[in-house]
mmCIF file of C-alpha atoms in Angstrom:
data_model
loop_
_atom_site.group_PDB
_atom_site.id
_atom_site.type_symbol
_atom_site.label_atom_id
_atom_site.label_comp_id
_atom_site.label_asym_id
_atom_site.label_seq_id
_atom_site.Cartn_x
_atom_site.Cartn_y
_atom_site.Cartn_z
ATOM 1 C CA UNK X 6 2.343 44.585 -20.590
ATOM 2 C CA UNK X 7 -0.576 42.787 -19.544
ATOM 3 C CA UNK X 8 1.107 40.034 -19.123
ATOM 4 C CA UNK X 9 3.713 41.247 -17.045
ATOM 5 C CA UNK X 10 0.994 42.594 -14.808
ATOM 6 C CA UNK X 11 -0.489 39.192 -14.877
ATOM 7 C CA UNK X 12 2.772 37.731 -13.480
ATOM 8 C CA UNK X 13 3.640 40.203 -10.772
ATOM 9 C CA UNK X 14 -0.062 39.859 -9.248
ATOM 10 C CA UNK X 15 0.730 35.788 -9.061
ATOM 11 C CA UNK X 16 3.895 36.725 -7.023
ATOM 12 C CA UNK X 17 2.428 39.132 -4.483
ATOM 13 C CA UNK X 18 -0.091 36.090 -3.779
ATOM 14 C CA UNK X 19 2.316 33.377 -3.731
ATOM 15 C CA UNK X 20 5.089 34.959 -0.777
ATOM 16 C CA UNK X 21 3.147 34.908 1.525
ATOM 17 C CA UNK X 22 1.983 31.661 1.381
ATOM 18 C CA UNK X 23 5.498 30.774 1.257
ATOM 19 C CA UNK X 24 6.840 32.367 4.656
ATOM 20 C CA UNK X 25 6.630 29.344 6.153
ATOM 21 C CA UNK X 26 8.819 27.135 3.749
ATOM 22 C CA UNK X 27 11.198 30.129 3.380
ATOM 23 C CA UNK X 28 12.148 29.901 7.451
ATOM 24 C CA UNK X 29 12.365 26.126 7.291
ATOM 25 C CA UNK X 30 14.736 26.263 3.844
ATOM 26 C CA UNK X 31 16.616 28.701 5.048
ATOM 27 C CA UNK X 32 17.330 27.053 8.316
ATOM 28 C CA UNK X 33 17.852 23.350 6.351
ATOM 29 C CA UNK X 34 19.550 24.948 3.746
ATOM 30 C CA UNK X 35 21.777 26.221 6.250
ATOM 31 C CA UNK X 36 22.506 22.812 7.923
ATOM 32 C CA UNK X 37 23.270 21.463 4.597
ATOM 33 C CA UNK X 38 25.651 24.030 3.676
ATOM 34 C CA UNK X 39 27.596 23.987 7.256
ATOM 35 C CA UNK X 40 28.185 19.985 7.146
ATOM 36 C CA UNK X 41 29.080 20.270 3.197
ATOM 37 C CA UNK X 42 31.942 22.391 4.204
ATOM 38 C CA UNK X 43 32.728 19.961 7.175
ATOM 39 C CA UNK X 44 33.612 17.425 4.708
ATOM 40 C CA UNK X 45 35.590 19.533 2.487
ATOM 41 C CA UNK X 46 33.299 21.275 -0.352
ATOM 42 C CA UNK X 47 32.494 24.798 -0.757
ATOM 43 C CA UNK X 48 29.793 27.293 -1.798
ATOM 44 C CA UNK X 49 30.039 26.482 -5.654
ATOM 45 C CA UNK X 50 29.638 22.540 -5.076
ATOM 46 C CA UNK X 51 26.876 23.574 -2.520
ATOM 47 C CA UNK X 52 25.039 25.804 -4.439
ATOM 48 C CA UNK X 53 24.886 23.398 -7.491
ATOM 49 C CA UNK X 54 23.726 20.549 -5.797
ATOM 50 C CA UNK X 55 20.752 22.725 -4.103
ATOM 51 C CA UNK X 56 20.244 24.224 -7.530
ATOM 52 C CA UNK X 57 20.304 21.158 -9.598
ATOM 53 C CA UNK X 58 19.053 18.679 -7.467
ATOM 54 C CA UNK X 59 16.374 20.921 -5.048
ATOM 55 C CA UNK X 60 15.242 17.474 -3.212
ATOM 56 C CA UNK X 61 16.472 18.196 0.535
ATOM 57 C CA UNK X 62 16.137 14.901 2.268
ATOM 58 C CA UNK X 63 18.622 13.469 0.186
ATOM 59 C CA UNK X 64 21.095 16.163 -0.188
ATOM 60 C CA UNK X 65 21.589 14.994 3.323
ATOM 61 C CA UNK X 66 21.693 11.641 2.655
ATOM 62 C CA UNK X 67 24.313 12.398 -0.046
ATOM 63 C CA UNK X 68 26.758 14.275 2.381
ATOM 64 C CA UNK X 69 27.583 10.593 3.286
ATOM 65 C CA UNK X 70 27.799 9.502 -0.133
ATOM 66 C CA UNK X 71 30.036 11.977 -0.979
ATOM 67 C CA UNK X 72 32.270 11.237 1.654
ATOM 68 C CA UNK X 73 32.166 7.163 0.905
ATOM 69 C CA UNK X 74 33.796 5.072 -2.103
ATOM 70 C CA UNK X 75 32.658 5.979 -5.746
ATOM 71 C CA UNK X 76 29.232 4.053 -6.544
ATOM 72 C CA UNK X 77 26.668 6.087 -8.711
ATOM 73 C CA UNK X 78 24.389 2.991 -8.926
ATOM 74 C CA UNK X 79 23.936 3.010 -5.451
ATOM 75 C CA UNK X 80 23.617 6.604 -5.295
ATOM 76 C CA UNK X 81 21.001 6.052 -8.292
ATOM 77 C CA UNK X 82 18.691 3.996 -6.244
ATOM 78 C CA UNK X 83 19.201 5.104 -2.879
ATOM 79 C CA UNK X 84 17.831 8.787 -4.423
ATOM 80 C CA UNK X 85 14.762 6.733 -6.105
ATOM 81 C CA UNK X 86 13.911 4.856 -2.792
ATOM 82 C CA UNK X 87 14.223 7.715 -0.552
ATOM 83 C CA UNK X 88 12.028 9.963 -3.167
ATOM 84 C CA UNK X 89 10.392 7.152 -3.894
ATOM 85 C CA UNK X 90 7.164 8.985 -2.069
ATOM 86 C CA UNK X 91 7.588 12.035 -4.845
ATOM 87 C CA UNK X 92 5.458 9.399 -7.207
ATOM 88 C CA UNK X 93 2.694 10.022 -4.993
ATOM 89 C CA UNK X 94 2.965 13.732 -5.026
ATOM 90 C CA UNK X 95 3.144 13.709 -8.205
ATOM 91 C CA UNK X 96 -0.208 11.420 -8.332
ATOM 92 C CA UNK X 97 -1.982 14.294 -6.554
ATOM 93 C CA UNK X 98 -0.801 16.512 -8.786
ATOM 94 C CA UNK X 99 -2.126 15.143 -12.205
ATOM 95 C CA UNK X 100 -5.178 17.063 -12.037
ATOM 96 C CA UNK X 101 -4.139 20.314 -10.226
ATOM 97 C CA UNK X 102 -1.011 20.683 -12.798
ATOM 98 C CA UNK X 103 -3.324 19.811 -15.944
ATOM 99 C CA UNK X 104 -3.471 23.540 -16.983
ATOM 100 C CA UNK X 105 0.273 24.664 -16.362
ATOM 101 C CA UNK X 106 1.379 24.236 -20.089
ATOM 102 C CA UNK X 107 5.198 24.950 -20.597
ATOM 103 C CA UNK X 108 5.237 25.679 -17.004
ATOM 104 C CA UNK X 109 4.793 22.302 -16.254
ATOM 105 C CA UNK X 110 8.119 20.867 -16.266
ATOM 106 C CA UNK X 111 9.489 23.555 -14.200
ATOM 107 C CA UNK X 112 6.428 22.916 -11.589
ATOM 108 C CA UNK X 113 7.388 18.842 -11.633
ATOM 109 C CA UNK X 114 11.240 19.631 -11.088
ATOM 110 C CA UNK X 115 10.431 21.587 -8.100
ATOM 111 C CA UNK X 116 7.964 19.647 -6.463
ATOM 112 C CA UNK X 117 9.335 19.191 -2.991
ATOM 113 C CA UNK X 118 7.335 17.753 0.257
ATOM 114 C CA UNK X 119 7.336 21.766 1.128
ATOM 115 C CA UNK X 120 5.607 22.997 -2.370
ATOM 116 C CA UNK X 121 4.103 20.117 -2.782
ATOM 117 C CA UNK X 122 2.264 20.567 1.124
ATOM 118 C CA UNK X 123 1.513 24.504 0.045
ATOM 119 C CA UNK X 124 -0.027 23.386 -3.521
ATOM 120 C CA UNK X 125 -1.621 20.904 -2.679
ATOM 121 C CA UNK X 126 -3.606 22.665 -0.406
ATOM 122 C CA UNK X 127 -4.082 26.144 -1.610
ATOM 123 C CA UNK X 128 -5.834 27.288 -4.704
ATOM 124 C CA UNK X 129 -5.146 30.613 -5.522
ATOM 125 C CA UNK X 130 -6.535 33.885 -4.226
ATOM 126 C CA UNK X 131 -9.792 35.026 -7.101
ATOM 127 C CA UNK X 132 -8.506 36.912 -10.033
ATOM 128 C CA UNK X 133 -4.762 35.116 -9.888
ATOM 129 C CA UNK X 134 -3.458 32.873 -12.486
ATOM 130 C CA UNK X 135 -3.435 29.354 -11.519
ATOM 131 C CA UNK X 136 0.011 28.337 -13.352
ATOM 132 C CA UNK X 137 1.557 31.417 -12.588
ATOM 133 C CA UNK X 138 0.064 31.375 -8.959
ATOM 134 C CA UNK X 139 1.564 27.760 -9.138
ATOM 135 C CA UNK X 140 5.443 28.527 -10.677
ATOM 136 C CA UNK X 141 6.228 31.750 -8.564
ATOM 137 C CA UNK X 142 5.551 29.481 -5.279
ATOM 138 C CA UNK X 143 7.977 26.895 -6.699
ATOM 139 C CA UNK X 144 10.263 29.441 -7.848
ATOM 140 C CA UNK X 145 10.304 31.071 -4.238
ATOM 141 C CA UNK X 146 11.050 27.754 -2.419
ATOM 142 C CA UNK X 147 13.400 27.071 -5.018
ATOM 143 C CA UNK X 148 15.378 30.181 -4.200
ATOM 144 C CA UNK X 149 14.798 30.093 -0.555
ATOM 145 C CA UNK X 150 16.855 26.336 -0.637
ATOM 146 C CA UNK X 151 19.469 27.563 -2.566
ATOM 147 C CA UNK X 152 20.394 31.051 -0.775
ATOM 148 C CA UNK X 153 20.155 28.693 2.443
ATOM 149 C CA UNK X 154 22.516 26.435 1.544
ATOM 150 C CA UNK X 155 24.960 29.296 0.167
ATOM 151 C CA UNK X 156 24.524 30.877 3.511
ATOM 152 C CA UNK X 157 25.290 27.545 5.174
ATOM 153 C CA UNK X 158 28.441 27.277 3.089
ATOM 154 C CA UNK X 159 29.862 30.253 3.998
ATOM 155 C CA UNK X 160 29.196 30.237 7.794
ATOM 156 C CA UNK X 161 30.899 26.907 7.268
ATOM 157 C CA UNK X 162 33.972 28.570 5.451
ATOM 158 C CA UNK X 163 34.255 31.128 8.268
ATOM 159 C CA UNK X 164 33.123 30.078 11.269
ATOM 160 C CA UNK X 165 34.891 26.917 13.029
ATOM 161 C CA UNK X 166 31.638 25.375 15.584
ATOM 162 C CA UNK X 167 31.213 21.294 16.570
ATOM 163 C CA UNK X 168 28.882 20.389 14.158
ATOM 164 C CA UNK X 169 27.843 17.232 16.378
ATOM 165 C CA UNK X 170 24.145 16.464 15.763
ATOM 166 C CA UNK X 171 23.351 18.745 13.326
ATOM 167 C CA UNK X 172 22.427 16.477 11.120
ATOM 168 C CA UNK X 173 19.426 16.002 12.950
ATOM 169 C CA UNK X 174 17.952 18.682 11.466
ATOM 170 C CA UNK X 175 16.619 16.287 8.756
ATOM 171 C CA UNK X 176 15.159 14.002 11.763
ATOM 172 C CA UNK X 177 13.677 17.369 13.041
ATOM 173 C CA UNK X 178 11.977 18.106 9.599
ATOM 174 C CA UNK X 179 10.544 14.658 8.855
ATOM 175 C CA UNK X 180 8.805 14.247 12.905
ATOM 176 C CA UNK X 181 7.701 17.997 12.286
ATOM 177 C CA UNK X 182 5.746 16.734 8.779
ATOM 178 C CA UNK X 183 4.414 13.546 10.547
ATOM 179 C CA UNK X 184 3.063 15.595 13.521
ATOM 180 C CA UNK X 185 1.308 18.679 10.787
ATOM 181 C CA UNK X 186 -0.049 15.730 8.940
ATOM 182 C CA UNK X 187 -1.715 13.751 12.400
ATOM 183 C CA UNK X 188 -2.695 16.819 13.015
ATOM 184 C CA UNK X 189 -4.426 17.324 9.494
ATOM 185 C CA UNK X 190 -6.556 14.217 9.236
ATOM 186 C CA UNK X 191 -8.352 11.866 11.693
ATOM 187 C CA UNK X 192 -7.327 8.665 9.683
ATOM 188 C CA UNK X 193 -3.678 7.584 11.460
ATOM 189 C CA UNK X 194 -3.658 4.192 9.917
ATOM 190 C CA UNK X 195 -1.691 5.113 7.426
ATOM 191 C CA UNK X 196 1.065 7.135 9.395
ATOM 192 C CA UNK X 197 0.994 4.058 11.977
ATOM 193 C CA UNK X 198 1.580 1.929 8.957
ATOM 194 C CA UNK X 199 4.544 3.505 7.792
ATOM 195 C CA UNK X 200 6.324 3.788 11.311
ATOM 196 C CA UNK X 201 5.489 0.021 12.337
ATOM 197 C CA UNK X 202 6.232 -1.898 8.720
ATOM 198 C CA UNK X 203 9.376 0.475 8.813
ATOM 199 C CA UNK X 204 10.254 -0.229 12.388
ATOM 200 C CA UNK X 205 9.990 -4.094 11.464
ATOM 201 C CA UNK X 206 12.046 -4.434 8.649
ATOM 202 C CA UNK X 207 14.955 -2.191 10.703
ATOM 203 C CA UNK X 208 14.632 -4.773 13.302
ATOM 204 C CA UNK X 209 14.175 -8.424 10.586
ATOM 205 C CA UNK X 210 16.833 -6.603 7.688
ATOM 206 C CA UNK X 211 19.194 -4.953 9.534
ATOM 207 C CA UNK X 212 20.274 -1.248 9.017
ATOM 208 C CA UNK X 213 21.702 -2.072 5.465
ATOM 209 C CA UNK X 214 18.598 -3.467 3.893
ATOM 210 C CA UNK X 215 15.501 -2.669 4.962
ATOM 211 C CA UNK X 216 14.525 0.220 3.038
ATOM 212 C CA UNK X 217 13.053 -2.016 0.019
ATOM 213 C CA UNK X 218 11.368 -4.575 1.978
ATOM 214 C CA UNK X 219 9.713 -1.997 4.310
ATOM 215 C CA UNK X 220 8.514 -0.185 0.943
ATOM 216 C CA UNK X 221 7.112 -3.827 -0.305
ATOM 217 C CA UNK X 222 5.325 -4.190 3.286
ATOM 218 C CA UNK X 223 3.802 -0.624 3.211
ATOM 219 C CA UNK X 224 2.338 -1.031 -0.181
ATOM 220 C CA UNK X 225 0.958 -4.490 1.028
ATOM 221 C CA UNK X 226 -0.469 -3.419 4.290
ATOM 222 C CA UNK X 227 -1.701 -0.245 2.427
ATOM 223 C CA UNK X 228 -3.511 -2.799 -0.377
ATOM 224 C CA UNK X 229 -4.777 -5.153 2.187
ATOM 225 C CA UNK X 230 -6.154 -2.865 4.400
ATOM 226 C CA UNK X 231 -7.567 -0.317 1.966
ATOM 227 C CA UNK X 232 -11.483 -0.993 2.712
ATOM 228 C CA UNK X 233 -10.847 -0.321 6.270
ATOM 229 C CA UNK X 234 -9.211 2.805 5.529
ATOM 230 C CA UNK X 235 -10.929 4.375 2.824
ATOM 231 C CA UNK X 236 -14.045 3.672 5.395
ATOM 232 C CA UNK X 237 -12.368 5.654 7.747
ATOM 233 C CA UNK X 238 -11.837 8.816 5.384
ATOM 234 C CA UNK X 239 -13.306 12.347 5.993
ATOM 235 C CA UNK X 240 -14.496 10.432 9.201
ATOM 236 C CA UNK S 13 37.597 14.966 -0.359
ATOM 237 C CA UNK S 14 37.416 11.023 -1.406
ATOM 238 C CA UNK S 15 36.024 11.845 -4.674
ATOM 239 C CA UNK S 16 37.812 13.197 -8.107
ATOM 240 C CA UNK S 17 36.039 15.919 -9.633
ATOM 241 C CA UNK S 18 34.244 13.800 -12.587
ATOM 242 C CA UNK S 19 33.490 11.316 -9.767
ATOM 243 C CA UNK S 20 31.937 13.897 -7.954
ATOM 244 C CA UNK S 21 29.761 15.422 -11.063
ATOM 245 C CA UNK S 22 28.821 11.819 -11.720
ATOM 246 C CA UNK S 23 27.520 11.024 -8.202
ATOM 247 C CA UNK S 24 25.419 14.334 -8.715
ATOM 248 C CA UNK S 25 24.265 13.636 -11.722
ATOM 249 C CA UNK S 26 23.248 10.151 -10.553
ATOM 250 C CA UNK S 27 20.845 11.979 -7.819
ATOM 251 C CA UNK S 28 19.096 14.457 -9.891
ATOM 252 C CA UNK S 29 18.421 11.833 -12.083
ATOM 253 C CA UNK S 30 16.970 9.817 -9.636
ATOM 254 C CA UNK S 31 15.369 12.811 -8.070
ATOM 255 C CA UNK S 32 13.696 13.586 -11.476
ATOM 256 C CA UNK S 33 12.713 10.683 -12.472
ATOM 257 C CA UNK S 34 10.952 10.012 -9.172
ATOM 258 C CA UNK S 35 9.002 13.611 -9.649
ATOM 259 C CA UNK S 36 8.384 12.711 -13.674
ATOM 260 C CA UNK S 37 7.045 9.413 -13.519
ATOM 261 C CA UNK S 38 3.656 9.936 -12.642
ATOM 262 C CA UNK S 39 2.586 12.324 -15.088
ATOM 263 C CA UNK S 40 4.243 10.390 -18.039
ATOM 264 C CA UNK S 41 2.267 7.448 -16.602
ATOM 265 C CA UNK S 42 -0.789 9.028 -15.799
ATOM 266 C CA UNK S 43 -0.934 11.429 -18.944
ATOM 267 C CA UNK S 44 -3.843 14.326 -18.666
ATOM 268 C CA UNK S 45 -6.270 12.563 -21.135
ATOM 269 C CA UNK S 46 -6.357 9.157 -19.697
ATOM 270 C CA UNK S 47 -8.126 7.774 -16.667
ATOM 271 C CA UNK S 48 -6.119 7.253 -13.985
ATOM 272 C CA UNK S 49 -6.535 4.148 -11.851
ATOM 273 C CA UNK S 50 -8.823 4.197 -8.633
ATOM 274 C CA UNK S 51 -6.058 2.420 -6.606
ATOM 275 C CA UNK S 52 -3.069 4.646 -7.727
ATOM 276 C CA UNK S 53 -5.597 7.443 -6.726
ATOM 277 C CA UNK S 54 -6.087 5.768 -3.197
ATOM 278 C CA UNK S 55 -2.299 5.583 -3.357
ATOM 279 C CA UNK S 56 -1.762 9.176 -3.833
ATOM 280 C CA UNK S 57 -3.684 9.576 -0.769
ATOM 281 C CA UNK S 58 -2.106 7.438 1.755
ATOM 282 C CA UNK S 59 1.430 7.209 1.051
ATOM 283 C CA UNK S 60 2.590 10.645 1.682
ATOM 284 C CA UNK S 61 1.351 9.688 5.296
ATOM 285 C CA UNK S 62 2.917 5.977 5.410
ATOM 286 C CA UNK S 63 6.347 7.925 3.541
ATOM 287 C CA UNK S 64 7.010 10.426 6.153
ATOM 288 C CA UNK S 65 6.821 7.411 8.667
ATOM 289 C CA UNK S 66 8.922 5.240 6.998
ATOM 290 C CA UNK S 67 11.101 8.389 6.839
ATOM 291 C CA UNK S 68 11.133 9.108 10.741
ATOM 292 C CA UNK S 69 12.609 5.522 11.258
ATOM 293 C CA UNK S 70 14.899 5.973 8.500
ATOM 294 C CA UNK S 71 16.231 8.572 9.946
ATOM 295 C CA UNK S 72 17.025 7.011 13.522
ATOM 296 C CA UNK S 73 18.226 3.767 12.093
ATOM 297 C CA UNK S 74 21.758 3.970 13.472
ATOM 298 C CA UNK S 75 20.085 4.358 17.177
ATOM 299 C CA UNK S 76 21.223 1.684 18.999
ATOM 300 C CA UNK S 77 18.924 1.137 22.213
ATOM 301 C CA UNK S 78 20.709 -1.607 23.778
ATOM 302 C CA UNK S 79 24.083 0.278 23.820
ATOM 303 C CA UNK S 80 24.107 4.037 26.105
ATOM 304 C CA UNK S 81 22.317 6.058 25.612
ATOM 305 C CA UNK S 82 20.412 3.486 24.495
ATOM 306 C CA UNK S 83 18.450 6.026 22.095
ATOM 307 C CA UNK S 84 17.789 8.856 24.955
ATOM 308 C CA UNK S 85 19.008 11.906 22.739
ATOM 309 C CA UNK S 86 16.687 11.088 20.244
ATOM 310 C CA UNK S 87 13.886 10.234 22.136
ATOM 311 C CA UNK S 88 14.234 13.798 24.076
ATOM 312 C CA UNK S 89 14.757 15.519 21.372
ATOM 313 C CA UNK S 90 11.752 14.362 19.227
ATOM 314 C CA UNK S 91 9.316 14.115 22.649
ATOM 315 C CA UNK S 92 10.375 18.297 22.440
ATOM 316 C CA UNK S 93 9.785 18.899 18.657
ATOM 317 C CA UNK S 94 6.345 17.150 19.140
ATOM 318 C CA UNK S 95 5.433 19.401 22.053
ATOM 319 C CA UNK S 96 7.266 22.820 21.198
ATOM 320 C CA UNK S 97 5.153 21.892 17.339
ATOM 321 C CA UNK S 98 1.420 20.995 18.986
ATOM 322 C CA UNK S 99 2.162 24.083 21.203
ATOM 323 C CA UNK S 100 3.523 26.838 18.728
ATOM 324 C CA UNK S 101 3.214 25.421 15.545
ATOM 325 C CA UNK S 102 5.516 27.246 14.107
ATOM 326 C CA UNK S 103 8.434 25.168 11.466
ATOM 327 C CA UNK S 104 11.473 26.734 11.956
ATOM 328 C CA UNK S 105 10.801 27.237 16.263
ATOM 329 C CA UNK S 106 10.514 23.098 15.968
ATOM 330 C CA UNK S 107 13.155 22.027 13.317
ATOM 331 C CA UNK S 108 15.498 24.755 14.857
ATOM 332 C CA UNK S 109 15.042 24.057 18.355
ATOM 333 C CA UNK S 110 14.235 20.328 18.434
ATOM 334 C CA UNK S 111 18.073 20.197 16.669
ATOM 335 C CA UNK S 112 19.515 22.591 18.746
ATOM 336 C CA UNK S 113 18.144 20.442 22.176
ATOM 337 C CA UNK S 114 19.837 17.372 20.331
ATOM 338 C CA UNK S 115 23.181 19.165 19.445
ATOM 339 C CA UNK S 116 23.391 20.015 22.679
ATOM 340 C CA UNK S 117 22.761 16.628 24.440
ATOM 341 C CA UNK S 118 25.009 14.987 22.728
ATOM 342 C CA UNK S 119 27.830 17.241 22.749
ATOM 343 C CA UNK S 120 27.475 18.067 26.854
ATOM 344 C CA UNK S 121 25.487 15.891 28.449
ATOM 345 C CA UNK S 122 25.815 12.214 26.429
ATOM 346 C CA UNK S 123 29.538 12.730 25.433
#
């Protein structure tokens, strides 16, 4: 009993933290779901992949996997570069998700740029259970992504719309992170890194393969230039 | 559909593998009762930043701007989300209408 009072008082404290990730889920999720059925797959395959894989940036990267020849290698290490920046989430996290116990696993699985952006942030309100505080904001976003996307795939079933451009949604989301997080710290260096050793590599590697040597040039831009940016911090 | 069922379970299992291992990594690496490393710490604090750039230009890769419209959907559309997000700050008002000004200009106006 105490317990179970113990759980419900994390949940009223996590939603509404959460209202924020719940309109932008629901709207990606949506997106998602709409150009799944464009290319031919319904709510169940929809709601799986949300379910399963709960990583949003490359759902949408995978709607042109799906759609291209069989290669799960590729798909392998296209999902590792593009989440490649969940390592450093998870970094953060070492300390914050020390205490989570058999939690834990459940907390790493679901740690999205979203719950990752609202944990590691937010310590819960006095009196609240940190892991509990901690699973019932993962478990909200978690559900929030996958009733989106089921949403999404059955607008898509009923409703025939030109779906040009909608996959710039994911565009949307990324330049709406970058902008929260100039607007979060004075230190830009390491935004302006990212955009220019990216912007190079598109330009030196061509479309095809500059997503590993733009990683390689971040990390040795980031290394070189640390002292100069860790002088710069909590200017 | 290009892809057989087992193809298709494959491919998905392939990304939340990926996806997975990418979110498990650290703390296997970094376990609770060991040190971690001062630079992996500095790292933890500057990629997300340098990520969600490389991210932005990941996404407009396919832009060309030496063939019309030489990038000008894009570049309206994101020049919006910026403003409508510094002005409201609100997620879904920028991600919803940033895509819906995009949708738009490419289906009417840069057909």
């Amino acid at each position: 009993m105490e317990e179970k009072k113990k759980r419900r008082k994390a949940l009223k404290a996590a939603f509404p933290l959460t209202i924020p990730v719940l309109t932008g889920y629901l709207f990606l999720g949506i997106g998602f779901g709409v150009l799944m059925s464009t290319i031919g797959y319904g709510l169940g395959w929809t709601v799986l992949m949300s379910a399963l894989i709960f990583a949003g940036s490359i759902q949408y990267i995978a709607i042109a996997l799906l759609t291209a020849a069989f290669n799960p290698f590729y798909a392998l290490l296209l999902t590792l570069l593009v989440n490649a920046r969940h390592l450093f989430y998870g970094i953060a996290m070492l300390e914050r998700y020390k205490g989570a116990g058999k939690l834990k696993p459940y907390l790493i699985f679901g740690l999205t740029d979203e719950t990752f952006s609202l944990l590691s942030t937010t310590e819960p309100p006095e009196g609240v259970e940190r892991k509990w505080f901690q699973f019932f904001v993962t478990l909200l976003d978690h559900s929030y992504w996958v009733a989106g996307s089921a949403i999404g795939a059955i607008i898509g079933a009923l409703i025939e719309f030109n779906t040009k451009g909608l996959d710039f949604v994911l565009t949307a989301l990324f330049v709406v992170i970058l902008v929260g997080q100039w607007r979060s710290t004075k230190n830009h260096i390491p935004a302006l890194i990212g955009l220019a050793a990216t912007a190079i590599c598109l330009i030196f590697f061509g479309q095809t393969n500059f997503m590993i040597p733009a990683m390689i040039l971040i990390l040795a831009a980031l290394t070189v230039l640390r002292k100069r940016i860790e002088g710069r911090e909590n200017v | 559909m290009t892809l057989t069922t087992p193809q298709l379970l494959l491919t998905i299992a392939a990304l939340v593998l990926g996806t997975v291992a990418t979110r498990f990594l650290p703390f296997l690496l970094f376990p609770p009762h060991k040190k971690t490393p001062h630079y992996i710490l500095y790292l933890g604090e500057v990629l997300p930043y340098a990520v969600i750039g490389l991210l932005v230009v990941f996404c407009l890769k396919g832009v060309s701007l030496v063939a019309a419209p030489h990038g000008l959907p894009e570049l309206i559309a994101i020049l919006c989300i910026i403003g409508v997000h510094f002005w409201k700050n609100n997620t879904l008002l920028s991600i919803g209408g940033g895509t819906l000004v995009y949708m738009l200009l490419v289906q009417y106006i840069f057909v």
